[in-house]
């Protein structure tokens, strides 16, 4: 018999439920990836597609080394699956679940279309530790806040041990697949070269990063994770998003680090809670399919955003030229690397939404285009959290002060110096607020505001007051 494996966000061989089930059941296994970016809404951006290209290349090599072959096809997904199942004579199509509304609909439509040909589609859980539709509170509703969600889910969590790569039977005769380059995932203007030395998409790269992080990274995580200038977090987010690393494998690797005494239990638990946020984001998306554009707190639909007719403020933010060092450092890191530390995501987000008073959806869209780890659920939840309109958001009136944030989380200014080198000569007491430095301190450091580095595009105090007034103008907020 022949089985088709429809690869989705599970681009690895180890602990991959669809490949394992197919290998156990069939004499021929045909791994197939269908490229159909238009079926996701919103569609992934350029950085995410860059990662996907290289992740598929890595999977191609891994499957070839295992005596198999990756087949690539263009969408529409349902038609492609039907075509390939017929052409290979497959009786069953195996896949893993993708917890996003359109992806779930595509899987339902595929199941119905394949059933007409007598082919079964088996969708197995993967990617998350829990079923994002399942968790219920005492009154039978889905959770709107992280803490009670995670308390309940965490107490019941017992992920199975990861399974090794299966022995894959060969695919047998198959139709001619598309070459990877034909999917058009790489940008035409090759800005992506800058990402190549920084990331290694694919399961091998994921494993290397995990090994680099554990156990010392997990041990220090509780303390180190808040400082954007330190490599205190795992940077595994894109690997997790594309399923290059099994989240069950990560969970158990953390348990091992704790059991061997290499990392304190609290530090490991703090890291696991971040994985919990990832679960929660998908639980929210299951309730709010338009999470990326529709405020969970519906009052915010009427928020009086600032007019920015020529897009000057938005462009200053995107380019890291706002004149606020920590914000600019973050935005430049994002542009240069496709990634940003969580603290910096919160600071640049708060500045966009509160000080510039521009719609959070602009930020969501820019991150979607520039993050290699862009994830529909996590990015939408993150932006709603920052904007104060999410289910479990920071209250709107808590406005991050980027100067105080810098003094606390980048106390020596190293992060700013790395990404905003024109300020590198400023002493640390002024690095987060060059406009406040005495003129001779600036002169000695070789910085003239308005020439070497912008004046702040908005006054932090005034813009904060204006944001709070705008918030109070919403009905039901006072
Ligand atoms: P670690 O600290 O090592 O955490 C381990 C893993 O836990 C991460 O890889 C990630 O999968 C998960 N995680 C950690 N924090 C969160 C969180 N707050 N929400 C959901 N999952 C989390 N994360 C994305 O994966 N994709 C996004 O598009 C994304 N957009 C964001 C936008 C905003 C405005 C904000 C505030 C946060 C966003 N996050 C997003 C969450 C978080 O910033 C990143 O997951 C984290 O910075 C990735 O770095 P890391 O792998 O080193 O994290």
Short mmCIF file of C-alpha atoms and ligand atoms in Angstrom, two decimals:
data_model
loop_
_atom_site.label_atom_id
_atom_site.label_comp_id
_atom_site.label_asym_id
_atom_site.label_seq_id
_atom_site.Cartn_x
_atom_site.Cartn_y
_atom_site.Cartn_z
CA UNK A 1 0.00 0.00 0.00
CA UNK A 2 0.99 3.63 -0.47
CA UNK A 3 0.63 6.49 1.99
CA UNK A 4 0.94 10.16 1.20
CA UNK A 5 2.35 12.37 3.96
CA UNK A 6 1.12 15.92 3.63
CA UNK A 7 3.85 18.01 5.29
CA UNK A 8 2.75 21.27 6.83
CA UNK A 9 4.38 22.84 9.89
CA UNK A 10 6.17 19.67 10.90
CA UNK A 11 9.33 19.96 8.79
CA UNK A 12 11.44 17.31 10.54
CA UNK A 13 11.89 13.54 10.65
CA UNK A 14 12.21 12.85 14.39
CA UNK A 15 9.10 12.64 16.55
CA UNK A 16 6.98 13.47 13.51
CA UNK A 17 3.63 11.73 14.00
CA UNK A 18 2.50 11.75 10.35
CA UNK A 19 5.73 10.25 9.00
CA UNK A 20 5.79 7.72 11.80
CA UNK A 21 2.19 6.59 11.25
CA UNK A 22 2.70 6.35 7.49
CA UNK A 23 5.95 4.40 7.84
CA UNK A 24 4.25 1.93 10.19
CA UNK A 25 1.29 1.38 7.90
CA UNK A 26 2.48 1.45 4.28
CA UNK A 27 5.07 -0.07 1.96
CA UNK A 28 5.55 3.17 0.08
CA UNK A 29 5.57 6.61 1.72
CA UNK A 30 5.37 9.77 -0.40
CA UNK A 31 6.27 12.96 1.51
CA UNK A 32 4.59 15.95 -0.13
CA UNK A 33 4.68 19.67 0.62
CA UNK A 34 2.04 21.84 -1.05
CA UNK A 35 2.87 25.50 -1.54
CA UNK A 36 -0.27 27.63 -1.27
CA UNK A 37 0.58 30.88 0.54
CA UNK A 38 -2.63 32.60 -0.57
CA UNK A 39 -4.69 30.14 1.45
CA UNK A 40 -3.50 31.63 4.71
CA UNK A 41 -5.09 34.92 5.67
CA UNK A 42 -3.02 36.86 6.54
CA UNK A 43 -0.34 35.31 4.32
CA UNK A 44 3.21 34.89 5.68
CA UNK A 45 5.64 37.71 4.98
CA UNK A 46 9.02 37.78 3.26
CA UNK A 47 11.23 36.77 6.20
CA UNK A 48 9.00 33.84 7.05
CA UNK A 49 9.04 32.67 3.44
CA UNK A 50 12.84 32.92 3.38
CA UNK A 51 12.98 30.62 6.39
CA UNK A 52 10.48 28.22 4.84
CA UNK A 53 12.59 27.94 1.68
CA UNK A 54 15.65 26.91 3.64
CA UNK A 55 13.67 24.67 5.95
CA UNK A 56 12.31 22.80 2.94
CA UNK A 57 15.83 22.56 1.49
CA UNK A 58 17.03 21.05 4.77
CA UNK A 59 14.14 18.60 4.82
CA UNK A 60 14.84 17.68 1.21
CA UNK A 61 18.41 16.77 2.15
CA UNK A 62 17.35 14.88 5.29
CA UNK A 63 14.75 12.83 3.41
CA UNK A 64 17.20 12.04 0.63
CA UNK A 65 19.77 10.88 3.19
CA UNK A 66 17.07 8.63 4.68
CA UNK A 67 16.43 7.01 1.29
CA UNK A 68 13.25 8.97 0.66
CA UNK A 69 12.40 12.08 -1.32
CA UNK A 70 10.56 15.34 -0.69
CA UNK A 71 7.96 16.18 -3.33
CA UNK A 72 6.92 19.77 -3.85
CA UNK A 73 3.74 20.92 -5.51
CA UNK A 74 1.80 24.13 -6.04
CA UNK A 75 -1.64 24.62 -4.49
CA UNK A 76 -4.57 24.89 -4.29
CA UNK A 77 -3.97 22.39 -1.51
CA UNK A 78 -7.11 20.31 -1.84
CA UNK A 79 -6.66 19.81 -5.60
CA UNK A 80 -2.96 19.00 -5.18
CA UNK A 81 -3.64 16.39 -2.49
CA UNK A 82 -6.32 14.78 -4.61
CA UNK A 83 -4.06 14.74 -7.66
CA UNK A 84 -1.12 13.25 -5.80
CA UNK A 85 -3.20 10.66 -3.95
CA UNK A 86 -4.63 9.47 -7.27
CA UNK A 87 -1.29 9.53 -9.09
CA UNK A 88 0.48 7.53 -6.36
CA UNK A 89 -2.45 5.22 -5.66
CA UNK A 90 -2.43 6.28 -2.00
CA UNK A 91 -5.12 4.90 0.27
CA UNK A 92 -4.37 7.15 3.20
CA UNK A 93 -3.04 10.67 3.58
CA UNK A 94 -1.30 11.42 6.88
CA UNK A 95 -0.81 14.95 8.17
CA UNK A 96 -0.37 16.85 11.42
CA UNK A 97 -2.72 19.56 12.65
CA UNK A 98 -2.08 23.28 12.15
CA UNK A 99 -4.07 25.26 14.71
CA UNK A 100 -5.12 28.19 12.54
CA UNK A 101 -8.65 28.79 11.25
CA UNK A 102 -7.95 28.61 7.50
CA UNK A 103 -5.58 25.67 7.88
CA UNK A 104 -8.24 23.78 9.81
CA UNK A 105 -10.79 24.55 7.10
CA UNK A 106 -8.42 23.37 4.37
CA UNK A 107 -7.94 20.10 6.24
CA UNK A 108 -11.70 19.60 6.51
CA UNK A 109 -12.16 20.32 2.80
CA UNK A 110 -9.30 18.00 1.91
CA UNK A 111 -10.81 15.22 4.00
CA UNK A 112 -14.15 15.57 2.18
CA UNK A 113 -12.56 15.70 -1.29
CA UNK A 114 -10.27 12.73 -0.63
CA UNK A 115 -13.16 10.73 0.82
CA UNK A 116 -14.90 10.97 -2.56
CA UNK A 117 -11.98 8.97 -3.97
CA UNK A 118 -12.10 6.51 -1.09
CA UNK A 119 -8.93 8.01 0.47
CA UNK A 120 -8.79 8.66 4.21
CA UNK A 121 -7.12 11.77 5.66
CA UNK A 122 -5.69 11.23 9.13
CA UNK A 123 -4.74 14.44 10.92
CA UNK A 124 -2.64 13.85 14.03
CA UNK A 125 -1.96 16.35 16.82
CA UNK A 126 1.46 18.01 16.77
CA UNK A 127 3.05 21.42 17.11
CA UNK A 128 1.40 22.23 20.43
CA UNK A 129 1.37 20.47 23.77
CA UNK A 130 -2.41 20.77 24.12
CA UNK A 131 -5.47 20.82 21.90
CA UNK A 132 -6.09 24.59 21.56
CA UNK A 133 -9.84 24.03 21.34
CA UNK A 134 -10.09 21.88 24.45
CA UNK A 135 -9.30 23.74 27.68
CA UNK A 136 -12.37 24.76 29.69
CA UNK A 137 -12.78 26.68 32.92
CA UNK A 138 -15.13 25.67 35.72
CA UNK A 139 -18.12 27.28 34.06
CA UNK A 140 -17.42 25.46 30.83
CA UNK A 141 -16.06 28.46 28.91
CA UNK A 142 -12.72 28.89 27.18
CA UNK A 143 -10.03 30.85 29.01
CA UNK A 144 -9.56 34.59 28.47
CA UNK A 145 -6.60 34.95 30.82
CA UNK A 146 -3.24 33.22 30.82
CA UNK A 147 -2.72 32.46 34.52
CA UNK A 148 -5.80 30.31 35.13
CA UNK A 149 -5.37 28.73 31.68
CA UNK A 150 -1.80 27.66 32.37
CA UNK A 151 -2.53 26.56 35.96
CA UNK A 152 -5.13 24.11 34.68
CA UNK A 153 -3.31 23.02 31.53
CA UNK A 154 0.07 22.68 33.20
CA UNK A 155 -1.32 20.44 35.95
CA UNK A 156 -2.67 17.99 33.37
CA UNK A 157 0.24 18.13 30.98
CA UNK A 158 2.10 14.90 30.41
CA UNK A 159 3.48 14.95 26.86
CA UNK A 160 4.62 11.57 25.51
CA UNK A 161 8.33 10.96 25.13
CA UNK A 162 9.63 11.93 21.70
CA UNK A 163 9.92 9.12 19.16
CA UNK A 164 13.02 8.67 16.99
CA UNK A 165 13.00 9.07 13.20
CA UNK A 166 11.18 6.15 11.59
CA UNK A 167 12.69 3.93 8.96
CA UNK A 168 11.05 5.43 5.88
CA UNK A 169 10.04 3.15 3.04
CA UNK A 170 10.86 4.58 -0.40
CA UNK A 171 8.16 6.51 -2.28
CA UNK A 172 8.01 4.30 -5.37
CA UNK A 173 7.12 5.88 -8.72
CA UNK A 174 5.69 9.40 -8.36
CA UNK A 175 4.81 12.31 -10.65
CA UNK A 176 7.56 14.84 -11.35
CA UNK A 177 7.65 17.32 -8.44
CA UNK A 178 8.35 21.04 -8.71
CA UNK A 179 11.90 22.20 -8.00
CA UNK A 180 12.23 24.19 -4.78
CA UNK A 181 13.20 27.38 -6.63
CA UNK A 182 9.89 27.26 -8.53
CA UNK A 183 7.98 27.89 -5.31
CA UNK A 184 9.30 31.47 -5.40
CA UNK A 185 9.87 31.70 -1.66
CA UNK A 186 13.06 33.74 -1.91
CA UNK A 187 12.85 37.50 -2.39
CA UNK A 188 13.72 38.93 -5.82
CA UNK A 189 15.91 41.62 -4.32
CA UNK A 190 18.30 39.49 -2.31
CA UNK A 191 18.18 41.36 1.01
CA UNK A 192 18.03 37.95 2.65
CA UNK A 193 21.78 37.32 2.36
CA UNK A 194 22.20 39.12 5.67
CA UNK A 195 20.14 36.40 7.38
CA UNK A 196 22.22 33.50 6.07
CA UNK A 197 25.09 33.66 8.57
CA UNK A 198 22.66 34.14 11.47
CA UNK A 199 20.23 31.26 11.16
CA UNK A 200 20.24 27.65 10.16
CA UNK A 201 16.65 26.72 9.27
CA UNK A 202 15.78 23.04 9.52
CA UNK A 203 15.90 20.29 12.10
CA UNK A 204 19.67 20.16 12.25
CA UNK A 205 19.90 23.89 13.00
CA UNK A 206 17.15 23.52 15.61
CA UNK A 207 19.03 20.72 17.33
CA UNK A 208 22.24 22.77 17.34
CA UNK A 209 20.46 25.71 18.90
CA UNK A 210 18.85 23.51 21.50
CA UNK A 211 22.23 22.03 22.39
CA UNK A 212 23.75 25.48 22.62
CA UNK A 213 20.97 26.58 24.98
CA UNK A 214 20.76 23.56 27.27
CA UNK A 215 21.48 23.16 30.06
CA UNK A 216 23.29 26.42 30.89
CA UNK A 217 20.74 28.61 29.12
CA UNK A 218 17.87 26.97 30.94
CA UNK A 219 19.73 27.37 34.23
CA UNK A 220 20.23 31.09 33.69
CA UNK A 221 16.91 31.71 31.96
CA UNK A 222 15.01 32.94 35.01
CA UNK A 223 17.51 35.77 35.44
CA UNK A 224 18.87 36.39 31.97
CA UNK A 225 15.76 36.33 29.84
CA UNK A 226 14.80 39.97 30.43
CA UNK A 227 17.90 41.60 28.95
CA UNK A 228 17.78 42.22 25.21
CA UNK A 229 21.55 42.69 25.03
CA UNK A 230 22.26 39.20 26.37
CA UNK A 231 21.71 35.91 24.59
CA UNK A 232 19.56 34.86 27.55
CA UNK A 233 16.72 33.23 25.62
CA UNK A 234 16.70 30.20 23.37
CA UNK A 235 16.01 31.87 19.98
CA UNK A 236 14.15 28.67 19.11
CA UNK A 237 10.95 30.46 18.07
CA UNK A 238 11.24 30.03 14.29
CA UNK A 239 12.32 26.40 14.66
CA UNK A 240 9.26 25.79 16.82
CA UNK A 241 6.98 27.65 14.43
CA UNK A 242 7.96 25.49 11.47
CA UNK A 243 7.96 22.32 13.51
CA UNK A 244 11.65 21.67 12.95
CA UNK A 245 11.91 20.89 16.62
CA UNK A 246 9.25 18.81 18.34
CA UNK A 247 7.84 20.76 21.26
CA UNK A 248 7.61 17.43 23.15
CA UNK A 249 11.34 16.94 22.61
CA UNK A 250 11.98 20.43 23.99
CA UNK A 251 9.74 19.77 26.99
CA UNK A 252 11.57 16.57 27.89
CA UNK A 253 15.00 18.06 27.25
CA UNK A 254 14.09 20.68 29.86
CA UNK A 255 12.99 17.95 32.26
CA UNK A 256 16.35 16.22 31.78
CA UNK A 257 18.22 19.45 32.52
CA UNK A 258 16.23 19.84 35.75
CA UNK A 259 16.61 16.18 36.77
CA UNK A 260 20.35 16.19 36.26
CA UNK A 261 20.51 19.20 38.53
CA UNK A 262 21.89 21.30 35.69
CA UNK A 263 19.07 23.85 35.88
CA UNK A 264 16.97 24.95 38.83
CA UNK A 265 13.39 23.78 38.72
CA UNK A 266 12.11 27.40 38.89
CA UNK A 267 14.17 28.43 35.89
CA UNK A 268 12.92 25.46 33.87
CA UNK A 269 9.37 26.24 34.95
CA UNK A 270 9.79 29.88 33.85
CA UNK A 271 10.83 28.67 30.41
CA UNK A 272 7.96 26.21 30.27
CA UNK A 273 5.54 29.04 31.07
CA UNK A 274 6.73 30.76 27.88
CA UNK A 275 5.77 27.63 26.00
CA UNK A 276 2.51 28.01 27.89
CA UNK A 277 2.04 31.47 26.36
CA UNK A 278 2.43 29.85 22.98
CA UNK A 279 -0.31 27.38 23.88
CA UNK A 280 -2.49 30.22 25.18
CA UNK A 281 -2.05 32.23 21.97
CA UNK A 282 -3.51 29.33 20.01
CA UNK A 283 -6.31 28.88 22.55
CA UNK A 284 -7.18 32.56 21.99
CA UNK A 285 -6.94 32.26 18.21
CA UNK A 286 -9.37 29.36 18.41
CA UNK A 287 -11.85 31.79 19.97
CA UNK A 288 -10.93 34.86 17.94
CA UNK A 289 -10.22 33.91 14.33
CA UNK A 290 -9.50 37.57 13.35
CA UNK A 291 -7.11 38.05 16.27
CA UNK A 292 -4.59 39.81 14.00
CA UNK A 293 -6.94 42.70 13.17
CA UNK A 294 -9.93 42.74 15.48
CA UNK A 295 -9.42 43.96 19.05
CA UNK A 296 -10.54 41.40 21.61
CA UNK A 297 -11.70 44.34 23.72
CA UNK A 298 -14.15 45.69 21.15
CA UNK A 299 -14.16 49.18 22.67
CA UNK A 300 -10.80 49.70 20.97
CA UNK A 301 -12.40 49.57 17.53
CA UNK A 302 -13.29 53.23 18.15
CA UNK A 303 -9.82 54.27 19.36
CA UNK A 304 -8.82 57.76 18.10
CA UNK A 305 -5.51 56.94 16.42
CA UNK A 306 -3.21 59.76 15.33
CA UNK A 307 -3.32 61.01 11.76
CA UNK A 308 -0.05 60.24 9.98
CA UNK A 309 -1.02 61.29 6.46
CA UNK A 310 2.41 61.07 4.82
CA UNK A 311 3.37 58.00 6.86
CA UNK A 312 6.34 59.86 8.33
CA UNK A 313 5.94 58.54 11.87
CA UNK A 314 5.33 54.98 10.80
CA UNK A 315 8.40 55.10 8.54
CA UNK A 316 10.56 56.51 11.36
CA UNK A 317 9.48 53.61 13.56
CA UNK A 318 10.04 50.98 10.87
CA UNK A 319 13.52 52.30 10.07
CA UNK A 320 14.66 52.74 13.66
CA UNK A 321 14.90 56.52 13.35
CA UNK A 322 12.56 57.69 16.09
CA UNK A 323 15.28 59.34 18.16
CA UNK A 324 14.48 57.02 21.11
CA UNK A 325 17.58 54.81 21.42
CA UNK A 326 16.06 51.61 22.82
CA UNK A 327 13.22 51.71 20.27
CA UNK A 328 15.64 52.33 17.41
CA UNK A 329 18.00 49.60 18.59
CA UNK A 330 15.11 47.12 18.59
CA UNK A 331 13.81 48.08 15.17
CA UNK A 332 17.29 47.92 13.66
CA UNK A 333 17.95 44.53 15.21
CA UNK A 334 14.67 43.31 13.73
CA UNK A 335 15.60 44.60 10.28
CA UNK A 336 19.12 43.21 10.40
CA UNK A 337 18.36 39.80 11.87
CA UNK A 338 14.66 38.98 11.37
CA UNK A 339 14.32 38.47 15.11
CA UNK A 340 13.82 40.56 18.20
CA UNK A 341 14.07 39.92 21.91
CA UNK A 342 10.71 39.75 23.70
CA UNK A 343 11.45 42.76 25.90
CA UNK A 344 12.36 44.80 22.80
CA UNK A 345 9.16 43.61 21.07
CA UNK A 346 7.18 45.01 23.99
CA UNK A 347 9.09 48.30 24.07
CA UNK A 348 8.93 49.04 20.33
CA UNK A 349 5.29 47.94 20.29
CA UNK A 350 4.30 50.17 23.18
CA UNK A 351 6.06 53.10 21.56
CA UNK A 352 4.21 52.61 18.26
CA UNK A 353 0.79 52.19 19.84
CA UNK A 354 1.01 54.61 22.74
CA UNK A 355 3.60 57.29 22.04
CA UNK A 356 3.09 57.45 18.28
CA UNK A 357 -0.57 56.47 18.77
CA UNK A 358 -0.60 54.54 15.49
CA UNK A 359 -2.82 51.47 15.08
CA UNK A 360 -1.33 48.28 16.50
CA UNK A 361 -2.36 46.52 13.28
CA UNK A 362 0.45 48.45 11.51
CA UNK A 363 2.90 46.90 13.92
CA UNK A 364 1.39 43.46 13.51
CA UNK A 365 1.76 43.73 9.73
CA UNK A 366 5.36 44.97 9.88
CA UNK A 367 6.39 42.19 12.25
CA UNK A 368 4.58 39.70 10.02
CA UNK A 369 6.75 40.78 7.12
CA UNK A 370 10.07 41.02 8.94
CA UNK A 371 10.14 38.30 11.64
CA UNK A 372 11.60 34.93 10.72
CA UNK A 373 9.55 33.49 13.61
CA UNK A 374 6.29 35.11 12.53
CA UNK A 375 3.47 33.14 14.02
CA UNK A 376 -0.15 34.04 13.43
CA UNK A 377 -1.31 33.32 16.97
CA UNK A 378 1.69 34.62 18.93
CA UNK A 379 2.16 37.79 16.90
CA UNK A 380 -1.53 38.73 17.05
CA UNK A 381 -1.71 38.05 20.76
CA UNK A 382 1.56 39.93 21.36
CA UNK A 383 0.30 43.03 19.59
CA UNK A 384 -3.06 43.01 21.31
CA UNK A 385 -1.26 42.58 24.61
CA UNK A 386 1.00 45.55 23.87
CA UNK A 387 -1.94 47.65 22.69
CA UNK A 388 -3.95 46.92 25.81
CA UNK A 389 -6.91 45.54 23.89
CA UNK A 390 -6.13 41.83 24.23
CA UNK A 391 -7.84 39.23 26.36
CA UNK A 392 -5.19 39.33 29.06
CA UNK A 393 -3.45 42.54 28.14
CA UNK A 394 -1.41 44.99 30.10
CA UNK A 395 -3.89 47.72 30.95
CA UNK A 396 -3.78 50.48 28.35
CA UNK A 397 -2.80 53.11 30.88
CA UNK A 398 0.43 51.27 31.69
CA UNK A 399 2.69 52.95 29.16
CA UNK A 400 6.24 51.64 28.90
CA UNK A 401 8.78 54.42 29.32
CA UNK A 402 11.57 53.48 26.91
CA UNK A 403 14.14 55.49 28.87
CA UNK A 404 13.35 53.68 32.15
CA UNK A 405 13.16 50.35 30.28
CA UNK A 406 16.61 51.03 28.86
CA UNK A 407 18.07 51.95 32.24
CA UNK A 408 16.66 48.77 33.77
CA UNK A 409 17.17 46.19 31.04
CA UNK A 410 20.15 47.63 29.18
CA UNK A 411 21.89 49.29 32.13
CA UNK A 412 25.28 49.73 30.46
CA UNK A 413 23.75 50.65 27.11
CA UNK A 414 25.51 47.80 25.31
CA UNK A 415 22.41 46.83 23.35
CA UNK A 416 21.92 50.40 22.12
CA UNK A 417 25.63 50.73 21.28
CA UNK A 418 25.51 47.56 19.19
CA UNK A 419 22.53 48.60 17.08
CA UNK A 420 22.78 52.38 17.14
CA UNK A 421 26.53 52.83 16.72
CA UNK A 422 26.23 56.59 16.21
CA UNK A 423 25.49 56.80 19.95
CA UNK A 424 28.30 54.47 20.99
CA UNK A 425 30.42 57.26 22.43
CA UNK A 426 27.78 58.48 24.88
CA UNK A 427 28.31 57.61 28.55
CA UNK A 428 25.77 55.22 29.98
CA UNK A 429 23.84 57.82 31.95
CA UNK A 430 22.86 59.51 28.67
CA UNK A 431 22.76 56.64 26.23
CA UNK A 432 19.02 56.11 26.67
CA UNK A 433 18.16 59.81 26.49
CA UNK A 434 20.72 61.70 24.40
CA UNK A 435 18.45 64.75 24.19
CA UNK A 436 18.81 65.24 27.94
CA UNK A 437 22.62 65.13 27.89
CA UNK A 438 24.46 68.42 28.42
CA UNK A 439 25.59 69.84 25.08
CA UNK A 440 29.28 69.39 25.89
CA UNK A 441 28.76 65.70 26.82
CA UNK A 442 27.17 65.20 23.41
CA UNK A 443 29.92 67.14 21.70
CA UNK A 444 32.63 65.09 23.41
CA UNK A 445 30.88 61.91 22.27
CA UNK A 446 30.67 63.18 18.71
CA UNK A 447 26.86 63.25 18.56
CA UNK A 448 24.92 66.17 17.17
CA UNK A 449 21.20 65.58 17.39
CA UNK A 450 19.41 66.19 14.13
CA UNK A 451 22.63 65.46 12.24
CA UNK A 452 24.12 62.18 13.50
CA UNK A 453 21.03 60.91 15.26
CA UNK A 454 17.42 62.17 15.11
CA UNK A 455 15.77 64.35 17.69
CA UNK A 456 12.89 62.39 19.28
CA UNK A 457 9.95 62.32 16.83
CA UNK A 458 7.59 62.84 19.77
CA UNK A 459 7.98 64.09 23.30
CA UNK A 460 7.66 61.06 25.57
CA UNK A 461 5.69 62.80 28.31
CA UNK A 462 3.31 64.73 26.07
CA UNK A 463 2.61 61.76 23.86
CA UNK A 464 1.93 59.62 26.90
CA UNK A 465 -0.60 62.14 28.20
CA UNK A 466 -2.25 62.31 24.78
CA UNK A 467 -2.50 58.52 24.67
CA UNK A 468 -4.12 58.41 28.10
CA UNK A 469 -6.61 61.11 27.07
CA UNK A 470 -7.43 59.16 23.91
CA UNK A 471 -8.00 56.05 26.01
CA UNK A 472 -10.29 57.92 28.40
CA UNK A 473 -12.36 59.10 25.44
CA UNK A 474 -13.44 55.51 24.79
CA UNK A 475 -16.76 54.79 26.40
CA UNK A 476 -16.66 52.51 29.39
CA UNK A 477 -13.02 53.16 30.31
CA UNK A 478 -13.40 55.57 33.21
P1 LIG B 1 12.31 32.04 24.64
O1 LIG B 1 12.27 33.03 25.74
O2 LIG B 1 13.48 31.17 24.54
O3 LIG B 1 10.97 31.19 24.78
C1 LIG B 1 10.85 29.85 24.28
C2 LIG B 1 9.69 29.75 23.34
O4 LIG B 1 8.46 30.05 23.99
C3 LIG B 1 9.75 30.72 22.18
O5 LIG B 1 10.59 30.23 21.16
C4 LIG B 1 8.31 30.82 21.77
O6 LIG B 1 7.93 29.74 20.96
C5 LIG B 1 7.59 30.71 23.09
N1 LIG B 1 7.26 32.03 23.61
C6 LIG B 1 8.02 32.82 24.41
N2 LIG B 1 7.37 33.94 24.74
C7 LIG B 1 6.18 33.89 24.12
C8 LIG B 1 5.06 34.76 24.08
N3 LIG B 1 5.03 35.92 24.76
N4 LIG B 1 4.01 34.40 23.33
C9 LIG B 1 4.00 33.24 22.66
N5 LIG B 1 5.02 32.37 22.67
C10 LIG B 1 6.10 32.68 23.40
N6 LIG B 1 6.54 34.87 19.11
C11 LIG B 1 6.57 34.13 18.00
O7 LIG B 1 6.95 32.96 18.04
N7 LIG B 1 6.16 34.65 16.79
C12 LIG B 1 5.71 35.93 16.68
O8 LIG B 1 5.33 36.36 15.59
C13 LIG B 1 5.71 36.75 17.85
N8 LIG B 1 5.33 38.06 17.78
C14 LIG B 1 5.32 38.82 18.93
C15 LIG B 1 4.90 40.16 18.86
C16 LIG B 1 4.88 40.96 19.99
C17 LIG B 1 4.40 42.40 19.89
C18 LIG B 1 5.28 40.41 21.23
C19 LIG B 1 5.27 41.27 22.47
C20 LIG B 1 5.68 39.10 21.31
C21 LIG B 1 5.71 38.27 20.18
N9 LIG B 1 6.15 36.92 20.23
C22 LIG B 1 6.13 36.17 19.09
C23 LIG B 1 6.47 36.29 21.54
C24 LIG B 1 7.96 36.33 21.96
O9 LIG B 1 8.45 37.64 21.88
C25 LIG B 1 8.84 35.39 21.12
O10 LIG B 1 8.27 34.10 21.08
C26 LIG B 1 10.23 35.26 21.73
O11 LIG B 1 10.84 36.53 21.85
C27 LIG B 1 11.08 34.35 20.85
O12 LIG B 1 12.38 34.28 21.33
P2 LIG B 1 12.96 32.96 21.99
O13 LIG B 1 12.70 31.80 21.12
O14 LIG B 1 14.36 33.25 22.36
O15 LIG B 1 12.06 32.86 23.28
#
